[in-house]
Short mmCIF file of C-alpha atoms in Angstrom, two decimals:
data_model
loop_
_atom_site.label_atom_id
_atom_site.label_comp_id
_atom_site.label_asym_id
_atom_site.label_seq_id
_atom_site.Cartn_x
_atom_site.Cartn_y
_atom_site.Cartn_z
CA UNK C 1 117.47 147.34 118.94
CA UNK C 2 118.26 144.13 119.33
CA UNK C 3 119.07 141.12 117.17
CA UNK C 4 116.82 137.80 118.08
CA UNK C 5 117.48 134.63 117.31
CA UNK C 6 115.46 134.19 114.15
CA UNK C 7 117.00 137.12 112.88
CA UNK C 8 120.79 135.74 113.03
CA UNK C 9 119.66 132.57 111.80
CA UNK C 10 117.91 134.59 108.62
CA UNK C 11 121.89 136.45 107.94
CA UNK C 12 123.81 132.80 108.68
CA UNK C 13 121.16 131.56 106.06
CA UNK C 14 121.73 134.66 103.14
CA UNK C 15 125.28 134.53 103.98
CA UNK C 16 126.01 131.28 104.75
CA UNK C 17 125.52 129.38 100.84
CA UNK C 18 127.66 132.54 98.73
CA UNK C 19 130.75 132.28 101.63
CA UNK C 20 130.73 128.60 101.10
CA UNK C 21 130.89 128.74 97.22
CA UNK C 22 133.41 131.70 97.26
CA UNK C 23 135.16 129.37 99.64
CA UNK C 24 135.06 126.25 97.43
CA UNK C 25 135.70 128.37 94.21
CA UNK C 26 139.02 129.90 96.60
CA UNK C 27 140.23 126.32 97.73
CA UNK C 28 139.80 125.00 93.64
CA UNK C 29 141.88 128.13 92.67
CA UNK C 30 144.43 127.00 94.71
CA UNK C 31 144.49 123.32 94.60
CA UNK C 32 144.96 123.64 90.64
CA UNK C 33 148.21 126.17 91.73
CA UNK C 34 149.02 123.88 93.59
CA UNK C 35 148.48 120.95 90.94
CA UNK C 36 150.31 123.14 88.50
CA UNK C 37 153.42 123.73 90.20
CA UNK C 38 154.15 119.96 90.80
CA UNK C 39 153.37 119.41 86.64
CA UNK C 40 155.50 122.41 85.95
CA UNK C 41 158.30 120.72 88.35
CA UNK C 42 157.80 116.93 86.88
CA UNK C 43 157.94 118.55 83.65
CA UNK C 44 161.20 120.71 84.13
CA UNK C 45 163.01 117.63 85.34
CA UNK C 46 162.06 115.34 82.46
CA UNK C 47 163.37 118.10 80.40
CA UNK C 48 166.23 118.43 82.19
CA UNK C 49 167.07 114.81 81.60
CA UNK C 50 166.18 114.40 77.63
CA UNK C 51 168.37 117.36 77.25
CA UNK C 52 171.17 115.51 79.57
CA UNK C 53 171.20 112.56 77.03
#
């Protein structure tokens, strides 16, 4: 048995659309842990410096 043409481009069609939202929905997660980190660090170091004065 052997896969044609049409039948790859049928699986790169069913698969294709969920990878790329799981994909998206990965890169988000880890963008906003990303995001987070630098807020938690901005936020540290203002603290840090009311607490100095």
């Amino acid at each position: 048995m052997t896969i044609t043409i049409a039948d790859w481009i049928s699986i790169g069609q069913t698969i294709g659309v969920p990878s790329i939202v799981c994909a998206a929905a990965f890169f988000f997660i880890y963008k906003k842990e990303i995001w987070s980190q630098r807020e938690r660090k901005e936020y540290m170091t203002r603290e840090v410096d009311a607490d100095d004065r």
